[in-house]
Short mmCIF file of C-alpha atoms in Angstrom, two decimals:
data_model
loop_
_atom_site.label_atom_id
_atom_site.label_comp_id
_atom_site.label_asym_id
_atom_site.label_seq_id
_atom_site.Cartn_x
_atom_site.Cartn_y
_atom_site.Cartn_z
CA MET A 1 3.02 48.55 -33.05
CA SER A 2 0.89 47.53 -36.04
CA ASP A 3 -1.20 44.34 -36.20
CA ALA A 4 1.16 42.84 -38.77
CA ARG A 5 4.16 43.47 -36.56
CA ALA A 6 2.33 42.10 -33.51
CA ALA A 7 1.47 38.90 -35.37
CA SER A 8 5.07 38.49 -36.57
CA SER A 9 6.44 39.10 -33.12
CA GLY A 10 4.22 36.37 -31.57
CA GLY A 11 1.79 38.77 -29.92
CA PRO A 12 -1.87 37.95 -29.35
CA ALA A 13 -4.00 37.62 -32.47
CA PRO A 14 -6.96 39.94 -32.94
CA GLU A 15 -10.03 38.71 -30.99
CA ALA A 16 -12.62 36.86 -33.10
CA ASP A 17 -16.04 38.36 -33.58
CA ALA A 18 -18.33 37.08 -30.80
CA ALA A 19 -21.18 36.75 -33.26
CA GLY A 20 -19.22 34.29 -35.40
CA ASP A 21 -18.48 34.36 -39.05
CA PRO A 22 -21.74 34.49 -41.09
CA GLU A 23 -20.00 32.70 -43.94
CA ASP A 24 -19.41 29.48 -41.97
CA GLY A 25 -23.08 29.26 -40.95
CA ARG A 26 -22.38 29.39 -37.20
CA ASP A 27 -24.15 31.86 -34.98
CA ALA A 28 -23.29 32.13 -31.31
CA GLY A 29 -26.25 34.37 -30.58
CA PRO A 30 -29.55 33.05 -29.14
CA GLU A 31 -32.13 31.69 -31.55
CA SER A 32 -34.92 34.13 -32.24
CA PRO A 33 -38.56 33.10 -31.82
CA ALA A 34 -39.09 33.60 -35.54
CA ASP A 35 -36.38 31.01 -36.27
CA ALA A 36 -37.87 28.43 -33.91
CA GLU A 37 -39.59 25.52 -35.57
CA THR A 38 -43.36 25.85 -35.40
CA PRO A 39 -45.06 22.61 -34.24
CA VAL A 40 -47.46 21.09 -36.73
CA ASP A 41 -50.93 20.53 -35.33
CA ALA A 42 -52.38 17.05 -35.55
CA ALA A 43 -54.92 16.58 -38.30
CA GLU A 44 -58.48 17.08 -37.18
CA PRO A 45 -60.64 13.93 -37.34
CA THR A 46 -63.28 13.78 -40.05
CA GLU A 47 -66.66 14.12 -38.35
CA ALA A 48 -68.42 11.67 -40.64
CA PRO A 49 -69.97 8.28 -39.97
CA PRO A 50 -67.57 5.33 -40.47
CA GLN A 51 -67.89 3.61 -43.82
CA LEU A 52 -68.86 0.28 -42.24
CA SER A 53 -71.85 1.77 -40.41
CA THR A 54 -72.84 3.66 -43.54
CA GLY A 55 -72.79 0.52 -45.67
CA LEU A 56 -74.63 -1.58 -43.08
CA ALA A 57 -77.36 1.00 -42.55
CA LEU A 58 -78.01 1.47 -46.26
CA ALA A 59 -77.97 -2.28 -46.89
CA LEU A 60 -80.46 -2.93 -44.10
CA GLY A 61 -82.70 -0.11 -45.30
CA THR A 62 -82.64 -1.32 -48.90
CA VAL A 63 -83.50 -4.91 -47.94
CA ALA A 64 -86.27 -3.57 -45.69
CA ALA A 65 -87.74 -1.61 -48.60
CA ALA A 66 -87.71 -4.78 -50.68
CA PHE A 67 -89.53 -6.67 -47.92
CA LEU A 68 -92.19 -4.00 -47.62
CA ALA A 69 -92.59 -3.67 -51.39
CA ALA A 70 -93.30 -7.41 -51.58
CA GLY A 71 -96.30 -6.85 -49.33
CA SER A 72 -97.41 -3.45 -50.59
CA PRO A 73 -95.95 -1.32 -53.43
CA LEU A 74 -97.03 1.84 -51.59
CA SER A 75 -95.24 0.72 -48.45
CA GLY A 76 -92.10 -0.07 -50.44
CA ALA A 77 -92.15 3.34 -52.12
CA VAL A 78 -92.39 5.15 -48.79
CA ALA A 79 -89.59 2.98 -47.44
CA LEU A 80 -87.40 4.01 -50.39
CA LEU A 81 -87.95 7.63 -49.36
CA GLY A 82 -86.70 6.59 -45.95
CA VAL A 83 -83.58 5.05 -47.50
CA ALA A 84 -82.96 8.29 -49.41
CA ALA A 85 -83.32 10.31 -46.20
CA LEU A 86 -80.99 7.85 -44.46
CA LEU A 87 -78.38 8.32 -47.18
CA ALA A 88 -78.64 12.10 -46.85
CA SER A 89 -78.29 11.89 -43.07
CA LEU A 90 -75.12 9.80 -43.36
CA ALA A 91 -73.65 12.06 -46.03
CA ARG A 92 -74.23 15.14 -43.87
CA ALA A 93 -73.83 13.48 -40.46
CA SER A 94 -77.24 14.86 -39.52
CA THR A 95 -79.24 13.34 -36.69
CA ARG A 96 -82.24 15.40 -37.79
CA LEU A 97 -82.27 13.77 -41.23
CA CYS A 98 -81.74 10.42 -39.57
CA GLY A 99 -84.86 11.04 -37.50
CA LEU A 100 -86.70 11.97 -40.69
CA ALA A 101 -85.64 8.65 -42.20
CA GLY A 102 -87.01 6.86 -39.14
CA GLY A 103 -90.31 8.70 -39.59
CA CYS A 104 -90.49 7.61 -43.24
CA PHE A 105 -89.91 4.01 -42.21
CA ALA A 106 -92.70 4.24 -39.64
CA LEU A 107 -95.03 5.67 -42.31
CA ALA A 108 -94.07 2.80 -44.60
CA LEU A 109 -95.24 0.34 -41.95
CA VAL A 110 -98.48 2.25 -41.50
CA ALA A 111 -99.00 2.28 -45.28
CA GLY A 112 -98.42 -1.45 -45.38
CA GLY A 113 -100.98 -2.08 -42.66
CA ALA A 114 -103.51 0.27 -44.24
CA THR A 115 -103.27 -1.43 -47.63
CA GLY A 116 -103.68 -4.92 -46.17
CA ALA A 117 -100.13 -6.11 -46.67
CA PRO A 118 -99.30 -9.59 -45.34
CA VAL A 119 -97.95 -9.60 -41.83
CA ALA A 120 -94.66 -11.38 -42.57
CA PRO A 121 -93.29 -8.60 -44.83
CA LEU A 122 -94.45 -6.02 -42.29
CA VAL A 123 -92.64 -7.77 -39.48
CA GLY A 124 -89.48 -8.22 -41.56
CA GLY A 125 -89.64 -4.60 -42.70
CA ALA A 126 -90.12 -3.37 -39.14
CA VAL A 127 -87.09 -5.33 -37.92
CA LEU A 128 -84.81 -4.19 -40.73
CA THR A 129 -85.91 -0.55 -40.88
CA THR A 130 -85.48 -0.11 -37.13
CA SER A 131 -82.03 -1.69 -37.26
CA ALA A 132 -81.08 0.46 -40.26
CA TRP A 133 -82.10 3.61 -38.41
CA ASP A 134 -80.29 2.53 -35.23
CA VAL A 135 -77.05 1.62 -37.03
CA ALA A 136 -77.07 4.94 -38.90
CA ASP A 137 -77.71 6.90 -35.72
CA HIS A 138 -74.88 5.06 -33.96
CA GLY A 139 -72.53 5.70 -36.88
CA ILE A 140 -73.28 9.41 -36.84
CA GLY A 141 -72.52 9.49 -33.12
CA LEU A 142 -69.21 7.68 -33.63
CA GLY A 143 -68.20 10.10 -36.36
CA ARG A 144 -68.85 13.09 -34.14
CA HIS A 145 -66.98 11.68 -31.15
CA VAL A 146 -63.96 9.90 -32.61
CA GLY A 147 -64.00 10.64 -36.35
CA ARG A 148 -64.16 8.40 -39.40
CA GLU A 149 -60.44 7.56 -39.21
CA ALA A 150 -60.70 5.82 -35.83
CA ARG A 151 -60.65 2.03 -35.71
CA THR A 152 -64.21 1.27 -34.66
CA SER A 153 -65.07 -1.74 -36.83
CA ARG A 154 -65.49 -4.09 -33.88
CA ASN A 155 -67.71 -1.62 -32.07
CA GLU A 156 -69.85 -1.13 -35.17
CA LEU A 157 -70.26 -4.85 -35.81
CA VAL A 158 -71.14 -5.59 -32.19
CA HIS A 159 -73.69 -2.76 -32.16
CA ALA A 160 -75.26 -3.87 -35.44
CA ALA A 161 -75.50 -7.48 -34.24
CA GLY A 162 -77.04 -6.37 -30.96
CA SER A 163 -79.51 -4.14 -32.76
CA LEU A 164 -80.61 -6.97 -35.04
CA ALA A 165 -80.95 -9.30 -32.07
CA VAL A 166 -83.17 -6.84 -30.18
CA THR A 167 -85.27 -5.91 -33.19
CA GLY A 168 -85.55 -9.54 -34.23
CA SER A 169 -86.81 -10.48 -30.78
CA ALA A 170 -89.35 -7.64 -30.89
CA GLY A 171 -90.45 -8.75 -34.35
CA ALA A 172 -90.88 -12.35 -33.20
CA LEU A 173 -92.94 -11.10 -30.27
CA ALA A 174 -95.12 -9.02 -32.59
CA PHE A 175 -95.62 -11.91 -34.98
CA SER A 176 -96.51 -14.23 -32.11
CA GLY A 177 -99.05 -11.68 -30.92
CA TYR A 178 -100.55 -11.59 -34.38
CA LEU A 179 -100.92 -15.37 -34.46
CA VAL A 180 -102.59 -15.39 -31.05
CA ALA A 181 -104.93 -12.48 -31.83
CA ALA A 182 -108.48 -13.46 -32.71
CA GLY A 183 -109.27 -13.10 -36.40
CA GLY A 184 -105.65 -12.33 -37.32
CA GLN A 185 -106.46 -8.99 -38.93
CA PRO A 186 -103.57 -6.84 -40.32
CA THR A 187 -104.72 -3.93 -38.14
CA THR A 188 -104.19 -6.04 -35.03
CA ALA A 189 -100.72 -6.97 -36.21
CA LEU A 190 -99.91 -3.31 -36.81
CA VAL A 191 -100.89 -2.47 -33.23
CA PHE A 192 -98.47 -5.11 -31.97
CA LEU A 193 -95.75 -3.79 -34.28
CA LEU A 194 -96.16 -0.24 -33.05
CA LEU A 195 -96.14 -1.38 -29.43
CA GLY A 196 -93.02 -3.43 -30.05
CA GLY A 197 -91.40 -0.45 -31.75
CA VAL A 198 -92.04 1.81 -28.77
CA LEU A 199 -90.58 -0.78 -26.40
CA LEU A 200 -87.64 -1.30 -28.73
CA LEU A 201 -86.78 2.40 -28.98
CA THR A 202 -86.96 2.69 -25.20
CA ALA A 203 -84.59 -0.26 -24.77
CA LEU A 204 -82.13 1.11 -27.33
CA ARG A 205 -82.04 4.57 -25.80
CA ASP A 206 -81.51 3.19 -22.29
#
């Protein structure tokens, strides 16, 4: 009996293709791995210092250079080199360049003491340059660990305030030592500044 006669006589219709009709878009077969949706990886964080730390560090460094320049043009010029190195370290997220900036700031203080700069600008410059270096170093660390996109503003502000408090206390101690020292020579003040800087760096690293 032909298919046409079987259909007219009420017989069973031909069995549908198990794979389904490609024209209706349905496919009963299992989905191939190639057709599976590939998960999209999360975007990698940008390993750069947060903008807030970058701005704070550069602002502190610039004001410090102005302080030192008021006492000694040579000291201010060396401090500006430190600011340039600080900018490069933040742009490249380089702790090595950040250390170089700290070295330039230390040389600026030495230059100020050697040229007989007044103690007040030296103390102010020491406080601000140390804080600028510390804030930049902290920002570079944040960028490497959590990325620039992370919400770290509160952490950055608290760290900057703490750094200024510690450096300010060390500066006040150095200035008090200068006032107490016999003769009040700039070289004596510089010794106190260097001692305070060593103690400060130890406290910050601990």
